[in-house]
Coordinates of C-alpha atoms in Angstrom, one line a residue:
Chain A
M1 CA 129.2 79.5 40.6
L2 CA 128.7 80.6 44.8
K3 CA 124.7 81.6 43.6
K4 CA 124.6 78.5 41.0
T5 CA 125.6 76.4 44.4
I6 CA 122.8 77.9 46.4
Q7 CA 121.0 77.3 43.9
K8 CA 121.4 74.3 43.3
I9 CA 121.2 73.3 47.7
D10 CA 118.3 75.5 47.7
R11 CA 116.1 72.9 44.6
A12 CA 117.5 69.9 46.5
F13 CA 116.0 71.0 50.0
I14 CA 113.1 71.7 47.9
V15 CA 113.0 68.2 46.4
F16 CA 113.5 66.4 49.5
E17 CA 110.6 68.3 51.5
D18 CA 108.4 68.0 48.6
W19 CA 108.9 63.9 48.7
S20 CA 109.4 63.3 52.7
L21 CA 106.2 64.9 53.1
L22 CA 104.2 63.0 50.9
L23 CA 105.7 60.3 52.0
S24 CA 105.3 60.2 55.1
V25 CA 101.9 62.2 54.8
C26 CA 100.8 58.0 52.7
I27 CA 102.6 55.7 55.2
A28 CA 100.6 57.4 58.2
L29 CA 97.3 57.3 56.1
T30 CA 98.0 53.7 54.7
V31 CA 99.1 52.2 58.5
A32 CA 96.1 54.4 59.7
M33 CA 94.1 52.9 57.2
A34 CA 94.8 48.7 57.2
N35 CA 95.2 49.1 60.7
V36 CA 90.8 50.4 61.1
L37 CA 90.5 47.7 58.2
L38 CA 92.3 44.7 60.5
R39 CA 90.7 45.5 63.1
K40 CA 87.7 45.8 61.8
L41 CA 87.7 42.2 59.3
T42 CA 89.5 40.6 61.6
N43 CA 89.2 40.0 65.8
D44 CA 92.3 39.3 66.1
V45 CA 94.2 41.2 64.0
N46 CA 95.7 44.1 65.2
L47 CA 98.8 46.0 63.2
F48 CA 100.1 46.9 67.2
W49 CA 102.4 49.1 65.7
S50 CA 101.0 51.2 64.2
D51 CA 100.1 54.1 66.6
E52 CA 103.9 54.7 66.7
V53 CA 104.6 55.1 62.5
V54 CA 101.6 57.5 62.3
R55 CA 103.0 59.6 65.8
K56 CA 106.3 59.1 64.3
T57 CA 105.6 60.2 61.1
I58 CA 103.1 63.8 62.0
Y59 CA 105.7 64.5 64.4
F60 CA 108.5 64.3 61.3
S61 CA 105.7 65.8 58.5
T62 CA 104.8 68.9 61.0
Y63 CA 108.7 70.1 61.4
I64 CA 109.6 69.3 57.7
G65 CA 106.2 71.1 56.6
C66 CA 107.1 74.2 59.2
L67 CA 110.3 74.2 56.5
V68 CA 108.1 74.5 54.2
A69 CA 106.6 76.8 55.3
V70 CA 109.4 79.2 56.4
R71 CA 110.0 79.4 52.0
G72 CA 106.7 80.1 51.7
R73 CA 106.0 82.7 54.2
S74 CA 103.1 81.3 55.4
L75 CA 104.0 80.9 58.6
I76 CA 101.5 81.9 61.2
R77 CA 102.2 85.6 63.3
I78 CA 100.2 87.8 64.3
D79 CA 100.9 91.0 61.9
A80 CA 98.6 94.1 63.1
L81 CA 101.2 95.6 63.5
P82 CA 103.0 96.9 60.0
Q83 CA 99.2 97.1 59.0
L84 CA 99.4 100.1 61.2
V85 CA 102.8 101.6 60.4
P86 CA 103.2 100.3 57.8
G87 CA 107.0 102.2 57.4
L88 CA 107.6 99.1 59.8
K89 CA 107.0 96.2 58.0
K90 CA 110.7 96.1 56.2
F91 CA 112.4 96.5 59.6
L92 CA 109.3 93.5 61.5
N93 CA 110.5 91.6 58.8
M94 CA 113.5 91.0 59.7
F95 CA 113.5 91.2 62.7
A96 CA 111.2 88.2 62.8
H97 CA 113.4 86.7 60.2
A98 CA 116.3 87.2 63.3
A99 CA 114.5 85.5 65.6
T100 CA 114.3 82.5 63.4
L101 CA 117.5 82.0 63.1
V102 CA 117.9 81.9 66.6
F103 CA 115.0 79.8 66.3
A104 CA 116.9 77.5 64.3
G105 CA 120.3 77.8 65.2
A106 CA 118.8 76.8 69.1
L107 CA 117.6 73.7 67.8
V108 CA 120.3 72.7 66.1
Y109 CA 122.6 73.2 68.9
L110 CA 120.2 71.6 71.5
G111 CA 118.6 69.0 69.6
G112 CA 122.1 67.7 68.2
T113 CA 123.5 67.6 72.5
M114 CA 120.1 65.7 73.0
T115 CA 120.8 63.9 69.9
I116 CA 123.9 62.6 70.2
M117 CA 123.4 61.8 74.0
M118 CA 120.6 59.3 72.6
Y119 CA 122.5 58.2 70.3
K120 CA 125.1 56.6 73.3
D121 CA 122.6 55.7 75.2
E122 CA 122.2 52.1 74.1
Y123 CA 118.3 51.6 75.9
A124 CA 116.7 54.6 74.9
K125 CA 114.4 53.0 71.8
T126 CA 110.5 53.7 71.3
S127 CA 108.3 52.2 72.8
S128 CA 107.0 49.5 69.8
L129 CA 109.2 49.0 66.7
Q130 CA 112.7 49.2 69.1
L131 CA 114.1 51.5 66.4
P132 CA 117.3 54.6 68.1
E133 CA 115.1 57.3 69.5
W134 CA 118.0 58.8 68.2
I135 CA 116.5 59.0 65.1
F136 CA 114.2 61.0 65.6
Y137 CA 115.6 63.4 67.7
A138 CA 118.0 63.9 64.9
V139 CA 115.2 65.7 62.8
L140 CA 114.9 68.5 65.0
P141 CA 118.7 69.8 64.4
T142 CA 118.9 68.8 60.2
M143 CA 115.4 70.3 60.3
G144 CA 117.7 73.4 62.2
A145 CA 120.2 73.6 59.7
M146 CA 118.1 73.7 56.7
M147 CA 115.7 75.8 58.6
F148 CA 118.9 78.7 59.6
F149 CA 120.0 78.6 55.1
R150 CA 116.4 78.5 53.8
T151 CA 115.9 81.3 56.1
L152 CA 119.5 83.0 55.2
L153 CA 117.9 82.9 51.4
V154 CA 113.8 84.2 51.9
M155 CA 116.0 86.9 54.3
V156 CA 118.1 88.5 51.2
E157 CA 115.5 87.8 49.4
D158 CA 112.6 89.9 51.2
W159 CA 115.9 92.2 52.1
K160 CA 116.1 92.8 47.8
E161 CA 112.4 92.7 46.7
G162 CA 112.0 95.5 50.0
A163 CA 110.3 93.4 52.4
D164 CA 107.2 93.8 49.8
S165 CA 106.4 89.7 49.8
Chain B
M1 CA 102.8 90.6 91.0
D2 CA 106.1 88.6 90.7
S3 CA 108.4 90.9 88.5
S4 CA 108.7 88.2 85.9
Y5 CA 106.0 87.4 85.4
L6 CA 105.5 90.3 84.4
I7 CA 108.7 90.0 82.3
I8 CA 107.6 86.8 80.9
L9 CA 104.1 89.0 79.6
F10 CA 105.7 91.4 77.8
L11 CA 108.2 88.8 76.7
L12 CA 105.7 86.9 74.5
L13 CA 103.8 90.2 73.9
G14 CA 106.4 91.8 72.0
L15 CA 108.0 88.6 69.7
L16 CA 103.8 88.1 69.1
A17 CA 103.9 92.0 68.2
T18 CA 106.9 91.6 66.2
T19 CA 105.6 89.4 63.7
V20 CA 108.3 86.9 65.1
P21 CA 105.9 83.1 63.9
V22 CA 103.5 82.2 67.4
F23 CA 105.2 79.7 67.5
M24 CA 108.7 80.5 68.3
A25 CA 107.4 83.2 70.0
L26 CA 105.7 80.7 72.1
F27 CA 109.5 78.8 71.9
F28 CA 111.2 81.4 72.9
T29 CA 109.3 83.0 76.1
G30 CA 108.9 79.4 77.6
T31 CA 112.6 78.9 77.3
V32 CA 113.5 81.9 78.9
G33 CA 111.0 81.1 82.1
L34 CA 112.1 77.8 81.9
V35 CA 116.1 78.2 81.2
F36 CA 116.7 81.9 83.2
M37 CA 113.9 82.5 85.4
I38 CA 113.9 79.2 87.5
G39 CA 117.0 77.5 86.2
I40 CA 115.8 74.4 84.6
D41 CA 117.9 72.1 81.9
A42 CA 117.9 73.7 78.3
Q43 CA 117.5 70.5 77.2
I44 CA 114.3 70.9 78.4
V45 CA 112.7 72.1 76.1
I46 CA 114.3 69.5 72.9
E47 CA 112.1 67.0 75.0
V48 CA 108.8 68.8 74.9
L49 CA 109.1 69.7 71.6
Y50 CA 109.8 66.0 70.8
R51 CA 107.3 64.9 73.4
S52 CA 104.1 67.8 71.4
M53 CA 104.3 66.0 68.4
D54 CA 104.5 62.5 68.9
K55 CA 100.6 62.3 70.0
F56 CA 98.4 60.0 68.2
A57 CA 95.7 63.1 68.5
L58 CA 97.5 64.6 66.0
V59 CA 96.9 63.2 63.1
V60 CA 93.4 64.4 62.8
V61 CA 94.1 67.3 62.0
L62 CA 96.2 66.9 59.2
F63 CA 94.0 64.5 58.1
F64 CA 90.6 66.5 58.3
I65 CA 92.6 69.4 56.6
L66 CA 93.8 66.9 53.6
C67 CA 90.0 65.8 53.4
G68 CA 88.6 69.3 53.2
N69 CA 91.5 70.0 50.1
I70 CA 90.7 67.0 48.0
M71 CA 86.7 67.8 48.6
T72 CA 88.1 72.3 47.4
T73 CA 90.2 69.9 44.9
G74 CA 88.0 67.4 43.0
T75 CA 83.9 68.9 42.9
I76 CA 82.9 67.8 45.9
V77 CA 82.2 70.9 47.0
H78 CA 80.3 72.3 43.8
K79 CA 78.3 69.1 44.2
L80 CA 77.3 70.0 48.2
I81 CA 76.1 73.7 47.1
K82 CA 74.3 72.1 44.2
T83 CA 72.2 70.0 47.0
A84 CA 71.9 73.1 49.2
N85 CA 70.7 75.1 46.0
V86 CA 68.0 71.8 45.2
L87 CA 66.8 72.0 49.0
V88 CA 66.8 75.9 49.2
G89 CA 67.3 77.8 46.9
F90 CA 63.4 78.6 45.5
L91 CA 62.6 80.5 48.6
P92 CA 63.0 84.4 49.0
G93 CA 66.8 84.8 50.2
G94 CA 67.7 80.9 48.1
L95 CA 70.1 81.4 47.6
A96 CA 71.8 83.0 50.4
M97 CA 70.2 80.6 52.3
A98 CA 72.3 77.4 50.0
G99 CA 75.2 79.2 50.8
V100 CA 74.8 79.1 54.9
L101 CA 73.3 75.8 54.3
A102 CA 76.7 74.7 51.9
C103 CA 79.0 75.6 54.6
G104 CA 77.5 73.8 57.7
F105 CA 77.6 70.8 54.9
F106 CA 81.9 71.6 54.0
G107 CA 81.8 72.3 58.4
A108 CA 80.6 68.7 58.5
I109 CA 83.3 67.7 56.6
S110 CA 86.4 70.1 56.8
G111 CA 87.0 71.5 60.1
S112 CA 88.2 74.7 59.1
T113 CA 87.3 78.5 58.5
V114 CA 89.5 79.7 56.2
A115 CA 88.2 76.1 54.1
T116 CA 85.6 77.1 54.1
V117 CA 84.8 80.6 53.1
V118 CA 87.9 80.3 50.7
A119 CA 85.6 77.2 49.4
I120 CA 82.2 78.4 49.1
G121 CA 82.2 81.6 49.9
G122 CA 85.0 82.3 47.0
F123 CA 81.8 80.2 44.6
M124 CA 79.3 82.1 46.3
I125 CA 79.7 85.5 46.7
P126 CA 80.7 86.0 42.8
A127 CA 77.1 83.6 42.5
L128 CA 74.9 85.8 44.6
I129 CA 75.9 89.3 42.6
E130 CA 75.0 87.5 39.6
N131 CA 71.7 86.8 40.8
G132 CA 70.8 90.5 41.8
Y133 CA 71.6 89.8 45.6
D134 CA 73.5 93.9 47.0
E135 CA 77.1 92.6 46.8
K136 CA 77.8 94.0 50.6
F137 CA 74.7 91.6 51.5
S138 CA 76.8 88.8 49.9
V139 CA 80.0 89.8 51.5
G140 CA 78.4 89.9 54.5
I141 CA 76.6 86.0 54.3
M142 CA 79.2 84.2 52.7
T143 CA 81.9 86.0 55.8
T144 CA 80.8 85.3 58.7
A145 CA 78.5 81.8 57.3
P146 CA 82.2 80.2 56.9
N147 CA 82.4 80.2 60.8
L148 CA 80.0 76.7 60.8
G149 CA 83.3 74.9 59.7
I150 CA 84.7 74.9 63.2
I151 CA 81.0 75.2 65.3
I152 CA 80.1 72.4 63.1
P153 CA 82.4 69.8 64.2
P154 CA 84.7 68.4 62.9
S155 CA 86.6 70.8 64.2
I156 CA 90.0 71.6 64.2
A157 CA 89.9 74.2 67.3
M158 CA 87.9 71.8 69.2
I159 CA 90.3 68.6 68.5
L160 CA 93.2 70.8 69.9
Y161 CA 91.2 72.4 72.9
A162 CA 90.0 68.3 73.4
M163 CA 94.2 67.5 74.0
V164 CA 94.5 70.2 76.7
S165 CA 91.1 70.2 78.8
N166 CA 91.8 65.9 78.2
D167 CA 87.8 66.6 77.3
P168 CA 86.9 63.4 74.8
I169 CA 86.8 64.3 72.0
E170 CA 83.5 62.1 70.3
A171 CA 80.9 64.5 72.7
L172 CA 83.1 67.8 72.5
F173 CA 82.0 67.5 68.7
L174 CA 78.3 67.1 69.9
T175 CA 78.4 69.9 71.4
G176 CA 78.6 72.1 68.5
F177 CA 75.6 71.0 66.2
I178 CA 72.8 72.4 67.8
P179 CA 74.8 75.9 68.0
G180 CA 75.5 75.9 64.1
I181 CA 72.4 74.4 63.4
L182 CA 70.8 77.5 65.4
I183 CA 73.3 79.8 63.9
M184 CA 72.6 78.2 60.2
I185 CA 68.8 78.6 61.2
A186 CA 69.2 82.7 62.2
M187 CA 71.7 83.4 59.5
S188 CA 69.1 81.4 57.4
I189 CA 66.0 84.0 59.0
Y190 CA 67.6 87.3 58.7
A191 CA 68.5 86.1 54.7
Y192 CA 64.8 85.8 54.3
F193 CA 63.2 88.8 55.5
Y194 CA 65.9 91.6 54.0
C195 CA 65.9 89.7 50.6
K196 CA 61.9 89.7 51.0
K197 CA 62.0 92.9 51.5
R198 CA 64.1 94.2 48.7
N199 CA 61.9 91.8 46.2
Y200 CA 65.1 89.8 45.1
K201 CA 64.2 87.2 42.5
T202 CA 63.9 83.5 43.3
L203 CA 64.9 80.6 41.4
D204 CA 62.1 78.2 40.4
R205 CA 60.8 76.0 42.4
P206 CA 63.0 72.1 42.1
T207 CA 60.8 69.5 40.4
F208 CA 60.9 65.7 42.0
K209 CA 62.7 64.6 39.0
E210 CA 65.5 67.7 39.4
I211 CA 65.5 66.8 43.0
I212 CA 66.0 63.3 42.8
A213 CA 68.3 64.2 39.6
V214 CA 70.6 66.1 41.9
F215 CA 70.0 64.2 45.1
K216 CA 71.5 61.6 42.6
E217 CA 74.7 63.2 41.7
S218 CA 75.7 64.4 44.7
F219 CA 75.2 61.1 45.9
W220 CA 78.1 60.3 47.1
A221 CA 79.3 63.4 48.3
L222 CA 76.7 63.5 50.8
C223 CA 77.4 60.0 52.2
L224 CA 81.2 61.8 53.7
P225 CA 79.7 63.1 56.7
I226 CA 77.0 60.3 57.1
L227 CA 80.2 57.8 57.1
I228 CA 82.1 60.2 59.8
F229 CA 79.4 60.9 61.8
G230 CA 77.8 58.1 61.2
G231 CA 81.3 56.2 62.3
I232 CA 81.7 57.9 65.1
Y233 CA 78.8 58.1 66.2
S234 CA 77.8 54.4 66.4
G235 CA 81.2 53.3 67.6
L236 CA 82.9 51.6 64.2
F237 CA 85.6 54.1 64.7
T238 CA 86.9 56.6 66.3
A239 CA 87.5 60.3 65.6
N240 CA 90.9 59.4 65.1
E241 CA 89.9 56.8 62.5
A242 CA 87.4 58.8 61.6
A243 CA 89.8 61.3 59.8
V244 CA 91.7 58.5 58.2
V245 CA 88.1 56.9 56.6
A246 CA 87.4 60.4 55.5
C247 CA 91.0 60.9 53.5
F248 CA 90.6 57.4 52.2
Y249 CA 86.8 57.7 51.2
A250 CA 87.5 61.8 49.6
F251 CA 90.2 60.5 47.5
F252 CA 88.3 57.2 46.7
V253 CA 85.3 59.8 45.4
E254 CA 87.5 62.2 43.8
V255 CA 90.0 60.0 41.8
F256 CA 88.1 56.7 41.1
I257 CA 84.3 58.0 41.1
H258 CA 84.2 61.6 40.1
K259 CA 86.7 61.4 38.1
D260 CA 87.8 65.0 38.8
M261 CA 91.4 64.5 40.7
K262 CA 94.0 63.4 38.3
L263 CA 96.9 61.7 40.0
Q264 CA 99.7 64.0 40.2
D265 CA 96.9 66.2 41.7
I266 CA 97.3 63.9 45.3
K267 CA 100.9 65.1 45.1
K268 CA 100.0 69.2 45.6
V269 CA 97.3 68.2 47.5
I270 CA 99.4 66.0 50.0
V271 CA 102.2 68.3 50.5
A272 CA 99.8 71.3 50.8
S273 CA 97.9 70.3 53.6
S274 CA 100.8 69.2 55.7
V275 CA 102.2 72.4 55.0
T276 CA 99.3 73.5 56.3
S277 CA 98.3 71.0 59.5
A278 CA 102.0 71.8 59.9
T279 CA 102.1 75.7 60.6
L280 CA 99.0 75.0 62.8
L281 CA 100.5 72.3 65.6
I282 CA 104.1 73.4 65.2
I283 CA 101.8 75.8 67.7
V284 CA 101.3 73.4 69.6
A285 CA 104.6 72.5 70.5
G286 CA 106.4 76.2 71.4
A287 CA 102.7 76.2 73.3
S288 CA 103.9 72.7 74.7
V289 CA 106.9 74.7 75.9
F290 CA 105.6 77.7 77.0
G291 CA 103.3 75.8 79.0
E292 CA 105.9 73.8 81.3
Y293 CA 106.8 77.2 82.1
L294 CA 103.0 77.9 83.7
T295 CA 103.0 74.6 84.5
F296 CA 106.6 75.0 86.6
E297 CA 105.2 78.4 87.8
Q298 CA 101.2 77.4 88.8
I299 CA 100.9 80.4 86.7
P300 CA 96.8 78.9 86.6
N301 CA 96.0 78.2 89.8
K302 CA 97.2 81.5 90.6
I303 CA 95.3 83.5 87.8
A304 CA 92.5 81.2 89.2
T305 CA 92.9 82.6 93.0
A306 CA 93.2 85.8 91.9
V307 CA 89.8 85.5 89.5
I308 CA 87.8 84.0 92.2
S309 CA 88.3 86.7 94.6
Q310 CA 87.7 89.3 92.4
I311 CA 84.6 87.6 90.9
S312 CA 82.4 85.5 92.4
S313 CA 79.0 85.2 90.3
P314 CA 79.8 82.5 86.6
W315 CA 77.3 84.5 85.3
V316 CA 80.2 88.2 85.2
F317 CA 83.0 85.2 85.0
L318 CA 81.4 84.0 81.0
L319 CA 80.3 87.6 80.3
A320 CA 83.8 88.5 81.3
V321 CA 85.3 85.7 79.8
N322 CA 83.3 86.4 76.3
I323 CA 84.4 89.7 76.2
M324 CA 87.9 88.6 76.2
L325 CA 87.6 86.1 73.7
L326 CA 86.5 88.6 71.5
V327 CA 89.3 90.5 71.9
V328 CA 91.5 87.4 71.9
G329 CA 90.1 87.0 69.0
M330 CA 90.4 90.6 67.0
F331 CA 94.4 89.9 66.7
M332 CA 95.5 86.0 67.4
D333 CA 94.5 83.1 65.5
I334 CA 92.3 80.7 66.9
I335 CA 94.8 77.6 67.3
S336 CA 97.4 80.2 69.2
A337 CA 94.3 81.7 71.5
T338 CA 93.4 78.2 72.5
L339 CA 96.4 77.1 72.6
I340 CA 97.1 79.8 74.8
L341 CA 94.3 80.7 76.8
T342 CA 92.6 77.5 77.5
P343 CA 95.4 75.9 80.3
I344 CA 95.0 79.5 82.1
F345 CA 91.5 79.2 82.2
L346 CA 90.7 75.4 82.7
P347 CA 91.3 75.9 86.7
L348 CA 88.9 78.3 86.6
L349 CA 86.1 76.2 85.2
A350 CA 85.4 74.0 88.2
S351 CA 85.6 76.5 90.6
F352 CA 82.6 77.9 88.6
G353 CA 81.2 75.1 88.3
I354 CA 81.2 75.4 84.5
D355 CA 81.4 72.3 82.2
T356 CA 85.0 72.6 80.3
M357 CA 83.2 71.3 77.1
H358 CA 80.6 74.0 77.1
F359 CA 83.0 75.9 77.6
G360 CA 85.4 74.2 75.3
L361 CA 81.8 75.2 71.9
L362 CA 81.9 79.2 73.8
M363 CA 85.6 79.3 73.0
T364 CA 85.3 77.9 69.6
I365 CA 82.3 80.2 69.1
N366 CA 84.1 83.7 70.4
L367 CA 87.2 83.1 68.5
G368 CA 85.9 81.7 65.0
I369 CA 83.7 85.3 65.3
G370 CA 87.3 86.5 65.7
Y371 CA 87.8 85.3 62.3
C372 CA 85.2 88.5 60.3
T373 CA 86.1 90.9 63.5
P374 CA 88.7 93.5 61.8
P375 CA 92.0 94.2 62.3
L376 CA 92.6 90.6 61.3
G377 CA 90.1 88.9 60.5
V378 CA 91.1 86.3 57.8
S379 CA 88.3 86.3 56.6
L380 CA 87.6 89.8 55.6
Y381 CA 90.5 89.5 54.0
I382 CA 89.7 86.3 51.6
S383 CA 85.6 87.9 51.0
G384 CA 87.8 91.6 50.5
A385 CA 89.8 90.3 47.8
A386 CA 86.7 87.9 46.1
V387 CA 85.1 91.5 45.5
D388 CA 88.2 93.9 45.1
R389 CA 86.7 95.8 48.5
N390 CA 88.8 96.7 51.5
L391 CA 88.1 96.2 55.1
V392 CA 86.2 99.0 56.2
Y393 CA 83.7 97.8 53.2
V394 CA 83.9 93.9 54.2
S395 CA 84.1 95.4 57.7
K396 CA 80.6 97.4 57.4
A397 CA 79.1 93.9 55.3
V398 CA 79.7 91.3 58.3
M399 CA 78.0 93.6 61.3
P400 CA 74.6 92.3 60.8
F401 CA 75.6 88.6 60.5
L402 CA 77.9 88.8 63.0
I403 CA 75.8 90.1 65.7
I404 CA 72.8 87.8 65.6
Q405 CA 75.9 85.2 66.1
I406 CA 77.3 86.7 69.4
A407 CA 72.9 86.7 70.3
I408 CA 73.5 83.8 69.8
L409 CA 76.6 83.0 71.6
L410 CA 75.0 85.1 74.4
L411 CA 72.1 82.2 74.4
L412 CA 74.6 79.6 74.4
T413 CA 76.8 81.2 77.1
Y414 CA 74.1 81.6 79.5
W415 CA 71.8 78.6 78.6
A416 CA 74.5 75.1 79.2
D417 CA 72.1 72.4 78.7
L418 CA 71.3 73.3 75.4
V419 CA 74.6 73.0 74.7
M420 CA 74.9 70.0 76.5
F421 CA 71.8 68.3 75.8
L422 CA 73.6 66.0 72.5
P423 CA 76.3 65.0 74.6
R424 CA 74.0 63.7 77.9
L425 CA 71.6 62.3 75.1
V426 CA 74.9 60.3 73.8
Y427 CA 76.9 59.8 76.2
G428 CA 74.9 59.9 80.0

């Protein structure tokens, strides 16, 4: 039962991650291109909010992409030590996962506190679109929670496979 | 030295050595420094994580990665290789030269060494061996030539360097052309004499009709670098906009003209590119937290003062920096090294009268060479996998080509006018 629930959550995360990445990059690309075309083809029409949309989508896609990288174990790390001392590989792998859990926890706690603070501040809005800033701060604790869950799954997988991955 | 600095240094090195992801190592170290050593409110790290990603300049990294991935998924890469082959393939060592030239073409679009070694090396190494070239030579040249990917602009490493140094990215890009061409020429000359001595078979000289046919086939692919650089340096668009336009162009060509990319491939390419970009950009966030600590403690200035009291000659300084960067490049990837070391070196440059753009180029080449040096040269592993050879074999294979690149690096180190020729010509 627990296993099935976890698998369901995991699959839902994968769908969310993939589609939100696709969507955010498409939005950034389209808005940036539209701005270039409008500026070049007309003299005075300019999407004043385009920079902000692109910046926010890149911010969003970076943190969500980071989650996918945890799933794919593709975060950049220096793996000289396990190559020089293969016996340490499993221990180091688990240590790195533990560090990821601490990082995810810090994001949930600190990011959550910051999001609440921003939520209470009615003047905290983005410069162009006047969107509440807390929406964007909320990406950090959300990502932290998802990263925590994902890292636990990866940790269990690696433990079972003898950290071969 | 203050003991707190030593603790921070050992914490950073310890976390990096224990395979903690680079951005987390930087985040933890910066957070410990800011919160526990200086006593600043922990919320500042969240603010830095948020603000560091809220920059329009970062869009270039994602979009140039996307552009490179579109080309690799479609057939633009093969068309570039074909064009390079028709231009130099008939000379002694021609196929190897074509590989080097193709890396230059690809580098003029993608901006990443790893993308270049996968896209060009993965195709050219088997092709060279099939055509009778020595395996070691083939592996050596096609592992090191992809360094052109980050030297010839657009270059992801240069983009991140420019973010830290505040140099205009368009001008910084210009510093990479002459060094890139020099490396291409030097490697091609080596290939020419190496292959001539061993009497490797050459391809037939193409007829004019064949050349025209290949150029016609590759027309749309060849327009891509022209679009990027023509657009940037004619003032039509900025480097950021060039990345966006290049992506649209590459999509359009692959989907509607070459028809080599299906709509369902688009999702895969975009997701893969976003993840690659995220793994790089997240280091910017970690490095920003660490950078905040460095700034609060004024560590770069303190290091600058200490170095200046020991070294007075810019020549000695540059030599020491080159050696240090070559060693760092052996263990650390170029993005992390650029983001960690640039803020430390920057205050020193003015004292020695070194141009920040000249230094950016040297840093890029130095760390680029790190992709081909053991124990952590990513290119060594990719090429080794292509021919099923171990690290020692590939490391030996790249030696002659590394010597060539290091020689050019030294030339560029002490001939700043050569590096700065194009930026001065264009921007005065």
